[in-house]
mmCIF file of C-alpha atoms in Angstrom:
data_model
loop_
_atom_site.group_PDB
_atom_site.id
_atom_site.type_symbol
_atom_site.label_atom_id
_atom_site.label_comp_id
_atom_site.label_asym_id
_atom_site.label_seq_id
_atom_site.Cartn_x
_atom_site.Cartn_y
_atom_site.Cartn_z
ATOM 1 C CA MET A 1 -19.883 8.086 5.609
ATOM 2 C CA ASN A 2 -19.833 6.863 9.216
ATOM 3 C CA LEU A 3 -18.916 8.903 12.298
ATOM 4 C CA THR A 4 -15.451 7.344 12.511
ATOM 5 C CA SER A 5 -14.643 8.393 8.941
ATOM 6 C CA HIS A 6 -15.884 11.939 9.637
ATOM 7 C CA LEU A 7 -13.685 12.239 12.730
ATOM 8 C CA SER A 8 -10.669 10.855 10.871
ATOM 9 C CA ARG A 9 -10.998 13.407 8.082
ATOM 10 C CA ILE A 10 -11.547 16.277 10.541
ATOM 11 C CA LEU A 11 -8.393 15.324 12.453
ATOM 12 C CA CYS A 12 -6.375 15.165 9.249
ATOM 13 C CA LEU A 13 -7.608 18.618 8.178
ATOM 14 C CA LEU A 14 -6.842 20.083 11.596
ATOM 15 C CA ALA A 15 -3.357 18.629 11.402
ATOM 16 C CA VAL A 16 -2.749 20.389 8.123
ATOM 17 C CA LEU A 17 -4.202 23.707 9.323
ATOM 18 C CA VAL A 18 -2.629 23.795 12.758
ATOM 19 C CA GLY A 19 0.708 22.334 11.737
ATOM 20 C CA PRO A 20 2.598 19.234 12.773
ATOM 21 C CA THR A 21 2.566 18.143 16.385
ATOM 22 C CA PHE A 22 4.437 14.956 17.118
ATOM 23 C CA ALA A 23 6.902 13.412 19.516
ATOM 24 C CA ALA A 24 10.529 14.395 19.011
ATOM 25 C CA GLU A 25 13.409 12.962 20.981
ATOM 26 C CA ASN A 26 16.945 14.337 21.030
ATOM 27 C CA SER A 27 19.491 11.586 21.503
ATOM 28 C CA PRO A 28 23.219 11.809 22.242
ATOM 29 C CA ASP A 29 24.096 10.241 18.873
ATOM 30 C CA SER A 30 23.544 13.517 16.934
ATOM 31 C CA LEU A 31 20.109 12.451 15.692
ATOM 32 C CA THR A 32 16.656 13.742 16.563
ATOM 33 C CA TRP A 33 14.026 11.025 16.496
ATOM 34 C CA TYR A 34 10.426 11.659 15.444
ATOM 35 C CA GLU A 35 7.478 9.331 15.961
ATOM 36 C CA PRO A 36 5.019 9.697 13.069
ATOM 37 C CA PRO A 37 1.666 10.885 14.417
ATOM 38 C CA ALA A 38 -1.407 8.744 13.854
ATOM 39 C CA TRP A 39 -2.803 11.238 11.359
ATOM 40 C CA SER A 40 0.173 10.668 9.051
ATOM 41 C CA ILE A 41 -0.361 6.903 8.618
ATOM 42 C CA GLU A 42 -1.393 6.148 5.030
ATOM 43 C CA GLY A 43 -3.128 2.894 4.100
ATOM 44 C CA ARG A 44 -5.071 2.465 7.333
ATOM 45 C CA GLY A 45 -8.824 2.392 6.878
ATOM 46 C CA TRP A 46 -9.882 2.876 10.492
ATOM 47 C CA THR A 47 -8.780 5.061 13.388
ATOM 48 C CA ASP A 48 -10.278 2.938 16.203
ATOM 49 C CA VAL A 49 -7.400 0.456 16.231
ATOM 50 C CA LYS A 50 -5.738 -1.444 19.086
ATOM 51 C CA ARG A 51 -2.245 -0.757 17.737
ATOM 52 C CA ALA A 52 -1.272 2.135 15.498
ATOM 53 C CA TYR A 53 -0.310 -0.087 12.567
ATOM 54 C CA ASP A 54 -3.205 -2.587 12.669
ATOM 55 C CA ARG A 55 -5.178 -3.019 9.456
ATOM 56 C CA LEU A 56 -8.578 -3.801 10.989
ATOM 57 C CA PRO A 57 -10.428 -1.810 13.661
ATOM 58 C CA ALA A 58 -10.574 -2.882 17.282
ATOM 59 C CA HIS A 59 -14.246 -3.781 16.970
ATOM 60 C CA ALA A 60 -13.338 -6.456 14.397
ATOM 61 C CA GLU A 61 -11.381 -8.573 16.881
ATOM 62 C CA ASN A 62 -14.391 -10.546 18.057
ATOM 63 C CA VAL A 63 -16.085 -10.522 14.654
ATOM 64 C CA VAL A 64 -13.562 -12.021 12.224
ATOM 65 C CA ARG A 65 -11.878 -15.409 12.571
ATOM 66 C CA ARG A 66 -8.695 -15.464 14.674
ATOM 67 C CA PRO A 67 -6.363 -16.067 11.679
ATOM 68 C CA VAL A 68 -7.796 -13.005 9.926
ATOM 69 C CA TRP A 69 -7.411 -10.892 13.051
ATOM 70 C CA ASP A 70 -3.819 -12.035 13.570
ATOM 71 C CA LEU A 71 -2.946 -11.247 9.952
ATOM 72 C CA SER A 72 -4.604 -7.839 10.253
ATOM 73 C CA ARG A 73 -1.959 -6.911 12.808
ATOM 74 C CA GLN A 74 0.675 -7.084 10.071
ATOM 75 C CA SER A 75 1.301 -3.672 8.525
ATOM 76 C CA ALA A 76 0.974 -4.586 4.825
ATOM 77 C CA GLY A 77 0.215 -1.581 2.647
ATOM 78 C CA MET A 78 0.849 1.038 5.317
ATOM 79 C CA SER A 79 3.252 3.918 4.925
ATOM 80 C CA VAL A 80 4.119 7.306 6.381
ATOM 81 C CA GLN A 81 5.047 10.431 4.438
ATOM 82 C CA PHE A 82 7.279 13.260 5.587
ATOM 83 C CA ARG A 83 9.407 16.157 4.351
ATOM 84 C CA THR A 84 12.964 16.721 5.394
ATOM 85 C CA ASP A 85 16.134 18.412 4.247
ATOM 86 C CA ALA A 86 18.238 15.840 6.093
ATOM 87 C CA GLN A 87 21.095 14.266 4.182
ATOM 88 C CA GLU A 88 20.913 11.221 6.450
ATOM 89 C CA ILE A 89 17.755 9.383 7.527
ATOM 90 C CA GLN A 90 17.621 6.461 9.923
ATOM 91 C CA VAL A 91 14.687 4.386 11.096
ATOM 92 C CA ARG A 92 14.042 2.353 14.195
ATOM 93 C CA TYR A 93 11.098 0.097 14.841
ATOM 94 C CA SER A 94 10.127 -2.908 16.905
ATOM 95 C CA LEU A 95 8.471 -5.891 15.278
ATOM 96 C CA LEU A 96 5.516 -7.874 16.540
ATOM 97 C CA ARG A 97 6.893 -11.274 15.513
ATOM 98 C CA PRO A 98 10.405 -12.692 15.938
ATOM 99 C CA ALA A 99 10.340 -14.527 12.583
ATOM 100 C CA LEU A 100 11.954 -12.078 10.168
ATOM 101 C CA ALA A 101 11.664 -14.056 6.936
ATOM 102 C CA LYS A 102 9.875 -16.981 5.289
ATOM 103 C CA PRO A 103 11.370 -19.863 3.317
ATOM 104 C CA HIS A 104 10.100 -18.303 0.074
ATOM 105 C CA MET A 105 10.158 -14.599 1.028
ATOM 106 C CA ALA A 106 13.102 -12.443 2.021
ATOM 107 C CA ALA A 107 13.376 -10.624 5.335
ATOM 108 C CA THR A 108 13.429 -7.331 3.413
ATOM 109 C CA GLY A 109 9.831 -7.975 2.313
ATOM 110 C CA VAL A 110 8.528 -9.735 5.415
ATOM 111 C CA SER A 111 10.014 -7.387 8.037
ATOM 112 C CA GLY A 112 11.845 -4.636 6.176
ATOM 113 C CA ALA A 113 10.951 -1.015 5.489
ATOM 114 C CA ASP A 114 11.295 0.708 2.150
ATOM 115 C CA LEU A 115 12.006 4.408 1.455
ATOM 116 C CA TYR A 116 10.877 6.318 -1.652
ATOM 117 C CA VAL A 117 11.393 9.973 -2.568
ATOM 118 C CA THR A 118 9.724 12.291 -5.063
ATOM 119 C CA THR A 119 11.887 13.652 -7.867
ATOM 120 C CA GLU A 120 11.702 17.143 -9.348
ATOM 121 C CA THR A 121 9.163 15.817 -11.864
ATOM 122 C CA GLY A 122 6.949 14.416 -9.107
ATOM 123 C CA GLU A 123 7.869 10.782 -9.733
ATOM 124 C CA TRP A 124 8.309 8.400 -6.808
ATOM 125 C CA ARG A 125 11.715 6.691 -6.815
ATOM 126 C CA TRP A 126 13.206 4.106 -4.480
ATOM 127 C CA VAL A 127 16.193 5.257 -2.383
ATOM 128 C CA GLY A 128 16.684 2.794 0.479
ATOM 129 C CA THR A 129 15.624 -0.454 2.148
ATOM 130 C CA VAL A 130 16.099 -1.838 5.647
ATOM 131 C CA LEU A 131 17.753 -5.250 5.905
ATOM 132 C CA PRO A 132 16.380 -6.417 9.279
ATOM 133 C CA GLU A 133 18.590 -8.654 11.407
ATOM 134 C CA ASP A 134 16.713 -8.466 14.705
ATOM 135 C CA ARG A 135 13.238 -7.916 16.086
ATOM 136 C CA ASN A 136 14.314 -4.457 17.267
ATOM 137 C CA VAL A 137 15.480 -2.654 14.178
ATOM 138 C CA ARG A 138 17.671 0.389 13.877
ATOM 139 C CA ALA A 139 19.116 1.012 10.442
ATOM 140 C CA PRO A 140 20.175 3.762 8.039
ATOM 141 C CA LEU A 141 17.846 4.428 5.116
ATOM 142 C CA ILE A 142 20.038 6.929 3.264
ATOM 143 C CA LYS A 143 23.340 8.680 3.846
ATOM 144 C CA GLN A 144 25.004 11.576 2.033
ATOM 145 C CA MET A 145 21.818 12.586 0.213
ATOM 146 C CA SER A 146 22.256 15.604 -2.017
ATOM 147 C CA PRO A 147 21.121 18.865 -0.336
ATOM 148 C CA GLY A 148 17.509 19.996 -0.537
ATOM 149 C CA ILE A 149 14.119 19.475 1.068
ATOM 150 C CA ARG A 150 12.224 16.505 -0.315
ATOM 151 C CA THR A 151 9.079 14.465 0.253
ATOM 152 C CA TYR A 152 9.574 10.853 1.308
ATOM 153 C CA ARG A 153 7.346 7.819 1.812
ATOM 154 C CA LEU A 154 8.337 4.954 4.087
ATOM 155 C CA TYR A 155 6.551 1.650 3.388
ATOM 156 C CA LEU A 156 6.186 -0.687 6.371
ATOM 157 C CA PRO A 157 6.669 -4.483 6.618
ATOM 158 C CA LEU A 158 4.345 -6.751 4.635
ATOM 159 C CA TYR A 159 4.276 -9.856 6.842
ATOM 160 C CA ASN A 160 5.177 -8.537 10.272
ATOM 161 C CA GLY A 161 3.581 -6.071 12.624
ATOM 162 C CA VAL A 162 5.083 -2.809 13.847
ATOM 163 C CA ASP A 163 4.826 -2.012 17.551
ATOM 164 C CA SER A 164 6.681 1.318 17.428
ATOM 165 C CA LEU A 165 8.278 3.469 14.748
ATOM 166 C CA ALA A 166 10.572 6.506 14.720
ATOM 167 C CA LEU A 167 12.612 8.321 12.095
ATOM 168 C CA GLY A 168 15.954 9.892 12.931
ATOM 169 C CA VAL A 169 17.602 12.857 11.237
ATOM 170 C CA PRO A 170 20.667 14.923 12.262
ATOM 171 C CA HIS A 171 20.064 17.604 14.890
ATOM 172 C CA GLY A 172 18.896 20.823 13.290
ATOM 173 C CA SER A 173 17.439 19.163 10.211
ATOM 174 C CA ARG A 174 13.955 20.113 9.163
ATOM 175 C CA PHE A 175 11.383 17.343 9.596
ATOM 176 C CA GLU A 176 7.642 17.583 8.896
ATOM 177 C CA PRO A 177 5.205 14.654 8.892
ATOM 178 C CA ILE A 178 2.603 14.830 6.135
ATOM 179 C CA ALA A 179 -1.040 14.146 6.900
ATOM 180 C CA ALA A 180 -2.489 11.054 5.233
ATOM 181 C CA GLY A 181 -4.697 11.879 2.287
ATOM 182 C CA THR A 182 -8.282 12.763 3.156
ATOM 183 C CA GLY A 183 -9.600 11.443 -0.162
ATOM 184 C CA LYS A 184 -11.165 8.059 -0.711
ATOM 185 C CA SER A 185 -8.948 4.993 -1.086
ATOM 186 C CA ILE A 186 -8.893 2.048 -3.454
ATOM 187 C CA VAL A 187 -9.648 -0.925 -1.203
ATOM 188 C CA PHE A 188 -8.102 -4.279 -2.103
ATOM 189 C CA TYR A 189 -9.443 -7.443 -0.451
ATOM 190 C CA GLY A 190 -7.631 -10.666 -1.186
ATOM 191 C CA THR A 191 -5.088 -13.312 -0.319
ATOM 192 C CA SER A 192 -1.366 -13.639 0.369
ATOM 193 C CA ILE A 193 -0.672 -12.293 -3.117
ATOM 194 C CA MET A 194 -2.469 -9.062 -2.317
ATOM 195 C CA GLN A 195 -0.870 -8.883 1.123
ATOM 196 C CA GLY A 196 2.502 -8.851 -0.613
ATOM 197 C CA ALA A 197 3.893 -12.379 -0.946
ATOM 198 C CA CYS A 198 6.530 -12.621 -2.238
ATOM 199 C CA ALA A 199 7.733 -9.086 -2.980
ATOM 200 C CA SER A 200 11.384 -8.540 -2.174
ATOM 201 C CA ARG A 201 10.539 -5.297 -0.355
ATOM 202 C CA PRO A 202 7.365 -3.494 0.752
ATOM 203 C CA GLY A 203 7.370 -0.923 -2.036
ATOM 204 C CA MET A 204 6.985 -3.723 -4.580
ATOM 205 C CA ALA A 205 3.636 -5.029 -3.317
ATOM 206 C CA ILE A 206 0.791 -4.647 -5.816
ATOM 207 C CA THR A 207 -1.036 -2.030 -3.750
ATOM 208 C CA ALA A 208 2.120 0.060 -3.283
ATOM 209 C CA ILE A 209 2.952 0.022 -7.001
ATOM 210 C CA LEU A 210 -0.579 1.028 -7.955
ATOM 211 C CA GLY A 211 -0.751 3.735 -5.315
ATOM 212 C CA ARG A 212 2.317 5.401 -6.823
ATOM 213 C CA ARG A 213 1.178 4.998 -10.419
ATOM 214 C CA LEU A 214 -2.359 6.246 -9.874
ATOM 215 C CA ASP A 215 -1.466 8.812 -7.204
ATOM 216 C CA GLN A 216 -4.248 7.319 -5.099
ATOM 217 C CA PRO A 217 -4.321 6.147 -1.482
ATOM 218 C CA THR A 218 -4.737 2.388 -1.238
ATOM 219 C CA ILE A 219 -5.803 0.051 1.565
ATOM 220 C CA ASN A 220 -4.349 -3.458 1.595
ATOM 221 C CA LEU A 221 -6.741 -6.018 3.081
ATOM 222 C CA GLY A 222 -4.935 -9.088 1.801
ATOM 223 C CA PHE A 223 -5.025 -11.906 4.348
ATOM 224 C CA SER A 224 -2.617 -14.717 3.619
ATOM 225 C CA GLY A 225 -4.493 -17.989 3.067
ATOM 226 C CA ASN A 226 -7.688 -16.412 4.422
ATOM 227 C CA GLY A 227 -9.283 -14.455 1.589
ATOM 228 C CA TRP A 228 -12.543 -16.386 1.860
ATOM 229 C CA MET A 229 -15.190 -13.744 1.077
ATOM 230 C CA GLU A 230 -16.894 -14.099 4.435
ATOM 231 C CA PRO A 231 -19.914 -11.893 5.202
ATOM 232 C CA GLU A 232 -18.216 -10.173 8.140
ATOM 233 C CA LEU A 233 -15.518 -8.938 5.761
ATOM 234 C CA ALA A 234 -18.190 -7.545 3.464
ATOM 235 C CA ASP A 235 -19.550 -5.613 6.443
ATOM 236 C CA LEU A 236 -16.101 -4.270 7.277
ATOM 237 C CA LEU A 237 -15.353 -3.271 3.683
ATOM 238 C CA GLY A 238 -18.691 -1.480 3.627
ATOM 239 C CA GLU A 239 -17.521 0.721 6.495
ATOM 240 C CA LEU A 240 -14.869 2.166 4.158
ATOM 241 C CA ASP A 241 -15.975 4.862 1.725
ATOM 242 C CA ALA A 242 -13.803 3.620 -1.149
ATOM 243 C CA THR A 243 -13.290 4.883 -4.685
ATOM 244 C CA VAL A 244 -13.126 1.260 -5.882
ATOM 245 C CA TYR A 245 -13.337 -2.177 -4.259
ATOM 246 C CA ALA A 246 -11.119 -4.861 -5.809
ATOM 247 C CA LEU A 247 -12.143 -8.387 -4.737
ATOM 248 C CA ASP A 248 -9.330 -10.838 -5.465
ATOM 249 C CA CYS A 249 -9.951 -13.950 -3.355
ATOM 250 C CA LEU A 250 -10.090 -16.824 -5.846
ATOM 251 C CA PRO A 251 -6.571 -18.127 -5.048
ATOM 252 C CA ASN A 252 -7.934 -19.086 -1.584
ATOM 253 C CA MET A 253 -11.309 -20.438 -2.728
ATOM 254 C CA LYS A 254 -12.449 -23.725 -4.224
ATOM 255 C CA PRO A 255 -15.015 -23.623 -7.059
ATOM 256 C CA ALA A 256 -17.859 -24.551 -4.698
ATOM 257 C CA GLN A 257 -16.927 -21.663 -2.397
ATOM 258 C CA VAL A 258 -16.904 -19.272 -5.351
ATOM 259 C CA ARG A 259 -20.425 -20.312 -6.281
ATOM 260 C CA GLU A 260 -21.592 -20.102 -2.669
ATOM 261 C CA ARG A 261 -19.936 -16.934 -1.389
ATOM 262 C CA VAL A 262 -19.186 -14.380 -4.090
ATOM 263 C CA GLU A 263 -22.719 -13.289 -4.954
ATOM 264 C CA PRO A 264 -23.869 -12.816 -1.315
ATOM 265 C CA PHE A 265 -20.642 -10.922 -0.586
ATOM 266 C CA VAL A 266 -21.151 -8.508 -3.491
ATOM 267 C CA ARG A 267 -24.828 -8.002 -2.665
ATOM 268 C CA LYS A 268 -24.006 -7.301 0.979
ATOM 269 C CA LEU A 269 -21.387 -4.748 -0.018
ATOM 270 C CA ARG A 270 -23.709 -3.196 -2.591
ATOM 271 C CA ALA A 271 -26.433 -2.772 0.040
ATOM 272 C CA VAL A 272 -24.301 -0.112 1.788
ATOM 273 C CA ARG A 273 -22.217 1.107 -1.186
ATOM 274 C CA PRO A 274 -24.656 0.985 -4.119
ATOM 275 C CA LYS A 275 -22.609 3.072 -6.565
ATOM 276 C CA THR A 276 -18.970 2.355 -5.702
ATOM 277 C CA PRO A 277 -17.211 0.397 -8.493
ATOM 278 C CA VAL A 278 -16.499 -3.250 -7.684
ATOM 279 C CA ILE A 279 -13.923 -5.319 -9.568
ATOM 280 C CA LEU A 280 -14.188 -9.113 -9.539
ATOM 281 C CA VAL A 281 -10.809 -10.697 -10.203
ATOM 282 C CA GLU A 282 -10.364 -14.216 -11.557
ATOM 283 C CA GLY A 283 -7.086 -14.846 -9.802
ATOM 284 C CA ARG A 284 -3.797 -15.989 -11.250
ATOM 285 C CA ILE A 285 -3.257 -19.291 -13.037
ATOM 286 C CA PHE A 286 -0.361 -21.452 -11.833
ATOM 287 C CA PRO A 287 2.399 -21.157 -14.450
ATOM 288 C CA ASN A 288 2.776 -24.956 -14.578
ATOM 289 C CA ALA A 289 -0.959 -25.590 -15.011
ATOM 290 C CA PHE A 290 -0.371 -26.248 -18.716
ATOM 291 C CA ALA A 291 1.368 -29.500 -17.673
ATOM 292 C CA LEU A 292 -1.008 -30.392 -14.833
ATOM 293 C CA PRO A 293 -4.544 -30.984 -16.176
ATOM 294 C CA GLU A 294 -6.181 -31.271 -12.751
ATOM 295 C CA ARG A 295 -4.791 -27.928 -11.654
ATOM 296 C CA ARG A 296 -5.848 -26.252 -14.898
ATOM 297 C CA SER A 297 -9.337 -27.715 -14.518
ATOM 298 C CA ALA A 298 -9.681 -26.237 -11.010
ATOM 299 C CA HIS A 299 -8.673 -22.802 -12.316
ATOM 300 C CA ASP A 300 -11.130 -23.031 -15.198
ATOM 301 C CA GLU A 301 -13.987 -24.137 -12.938
ATOM 302 C CA SER A 302 -13.426 -21.289 -10.458
ATOM 303 C CA HIS A 303 -13.148 -18.723 -13.211
ATOM 304 C CA ALA A 304 -16.286 -19.987 -14.937
ATOM 305 C CA ALA A 305 -18.198 -19.767 -11.652
ATOM 306 C CA LEU A 306 -17.040 -16.193 -11.086
ATOM 307 C CA ARG A 307 -17.855 -15.208 -14.656
ATOM 308 C CA ALA A 308 -21.378 -16.641 -14.336
ATOM 309 C CA ILE A 309 -21.973 -14.566 -11.179
ATOM 310 C CA PHE A 310 -20.640 -11.436 -12.883
ATOM 311 C CA GLU A 311 -22.910 -11.935 -15.899
ATOM 312 C CA LYS A 312 -25.928 -12.614 -13.695
ATOM 313 C CA LEU A 313 -25.390 -9.411 -11.724
ATOM 314 C CA GLN A 314 -24.821 -7.469 -14.926
ATOM 315 C CA LYS A 315 -28.097 -8.709 -16.403
ATOM 316 C CA GLU A 316 -29.866 -7.579 -13.243
ATOM 317 C CA GLY A 317 -28.511 -4.099 -13.894
ATOM 318 C CA MET A 318 -26.035 -3.871 -11.024
ATOM 319 C CA PRO A 319 -24.029 -0.721 -11.822
ATOM 320 C CA ALA A 320 -20.270 -0.156 -11.824
ATOM 321 C CA LEU A 321 -19.339 -3.833 -11.875
ATOM 322 C CA TYR A 322 -16.044 -4.785 -13.545
ATOM 323 C CA TYR A 323 -14.230 -8.013 -14.319
ATOM 324 C CA LEU A 324 -10.492 -8.703 -14.487
ATOM 325 C CA LYS A 325 -9.469 -11.888 -16.248
ATOM 326 C CA SER A 326 -6.477 -13.950 -15.232
ATOM 327 C CA ASP A 327 -4.782 -13.838 -18.636
ATOM 328 C CA ASP A 328 -2.286 -11.048 -17.974
ATOM 329 C CA LEU A 329 -1.865 -11.185 -14.201
ATOM 330 C CA LEU A 330 1.431 -13.103 -14.295
ATOM 331 C CA GLY A 331 2.281 -13.013 -17.988
ATOM 332 C CA SER A 332 2.565 -16.043 -20.271
ATOM 333 C CA ASP A 333 6.219 -17.039 -19.896
ATOM 334 C CA GLY A 334 5.954 -18.763 -16.500
ATOM 335 C CA GLU A 335 8.650 -16.566 -14.972
ATOM 336 C CA GLY A 336 6.578 -14.426 -12.614
ATOM 337 C CA THR A 337 6.475 -16.437 -9.380
ATOM 338 C CA VAL A 338 8.664 -17.751 -6.584
ATOM 339 C CA ASP A 339 6.827 -21.046 -6.168
ATOM 340 C CA GLY A 340 4.209 -21.243 -8.905
ATOM 341 C CA SER A 341 1.751 -19.183 -6.886
ATOM 342 C CA HIS A 342 3.277 -16.109 -5.246
ATOM 343 C CA PRO A 343 4.680 -13.366 -7.473
ATOM 344 C CA THR A 344 8.259 -12.208 -7.574
ATOM 345 C CA ASP A 345 8.832 -8.495 -8.128
ATOM 346 C CA LEU A 346 8.420 -9.222 -11.846
ATOM 347 C CA GLY A 347 5.088 -10.877 -11.122
ATOM 348 C CA MET A 348 4.024 -7.963 -8.935
ATOM 349 C CA MET A 349 4.734 -5.517 -11.744
ATOM 350 C CA ARG A 350 2.723 -7.633 -14.176
ATOM 351 C CA TYR A 351 -0.176 -7.816 -11.717
ATOM 352 C CA ALA A 352 -0.042 -4.039 -11.335
ATOM 353 C CA ASP A 353 0.010 -3.573 -15.125
ATOM 354 C CA ALA A 354 -3.171 -5.626 -15.502
ATOM 355 C CA TYR A 355 -4.875 -3.943 -12.562
ATOM 356 C CA GLU A 356 -3.943 -0.451 -13.710
ATOM 357 C CA VAL A 357 -5.928 -0.728 -16.935
ATOM 358 C CA ILE A 358 -9.192 -1.733 -15.289
ATOM 359 C CA LEU A 359 -8.729 0.570 -12.287
ATOM 360 C CA ARG A 360 -8.376 3.575 -14.596
ATOM 361 C CA ARG A 361 -11.582 2.534 -16.327
ATOM 362 C CA ALA A 362 -13.385 2.166 -13.006
ATOM 363 C CA LEU A 363 -12.099 5.497 -11.692
ATOM 364 C CA ARG A 364 -13.304 7.206 -14.878
ATOM 365 C CA GLY A 365 -16.652 5.422 -14.658
ATOM 366 C CA GLU A 366 -16.323 3.823 -18.090
#
């Protein structure tokens, strides 16, 4: 574990022991506004960041390609947890980019925020979503909640960055930020699909679904159109002391790139994390590939190349190496995507179903 990771965990433990310290602002509109402290941000792998909700550390800016760096400033996979007895919760945040939506992805997923609450049985359930209409957002998350203190999780935008964030509750309400988990995270490295395209809201991204199901912190390092398995990303992933690494880049890679890049990437990661489970993922098949032979051939060639690398590394005795086939990622009925590539919420659930099986195996060491 590197020095940065040690310091991060120490700060989180101190926050729990000493109690919450965070900025609170009383406003004339009967709400008190709280800025979540840095130690409460879940889904962020590094503490040495330029902006609080960046996904890569500051030292990566001059290491990774500019498109990767720019995408890392989008808050995909991040969330904050808190406890409150408030019957009304509002949120305000400012966005990095003025574009709130994409042609194939709703503003609620690109730039919205998504609130979940734990039930009496400990299950996470959705309770509210922000429908952003402007770059500076202020919106209610819930109103007239039944009385009682509860634990909440607010998921942040998938395809926009967050410059500032505050949560508002009525004056006199109890509000306590919760420190981010100090345990290891499942680290997902991939493409636009992993980043969250095209979930209707942040809580429906693959990493968010799996985090709730497995009760595990997750780190989303999906970079739209830029999951290329470059060596500098292997170095960065190696800085994170993960429980599992899931490598899901084939949707952005041609067969020749798979043959050229995957093995060096895995070996580089293994050099610093020799025992951490690694999952190689084939990547989804376009639902219309059955009617388009050239497209199906490209899928088959990429998957065969990945499988050959997996089998080679297995024969060499590389431990804790797993393989996830494409068969069940989107289902077989062709109804899981927006555009033939990016999952709808249905597709995201199917992805999570397939991932859950192999992640449980990896976490158990089977």
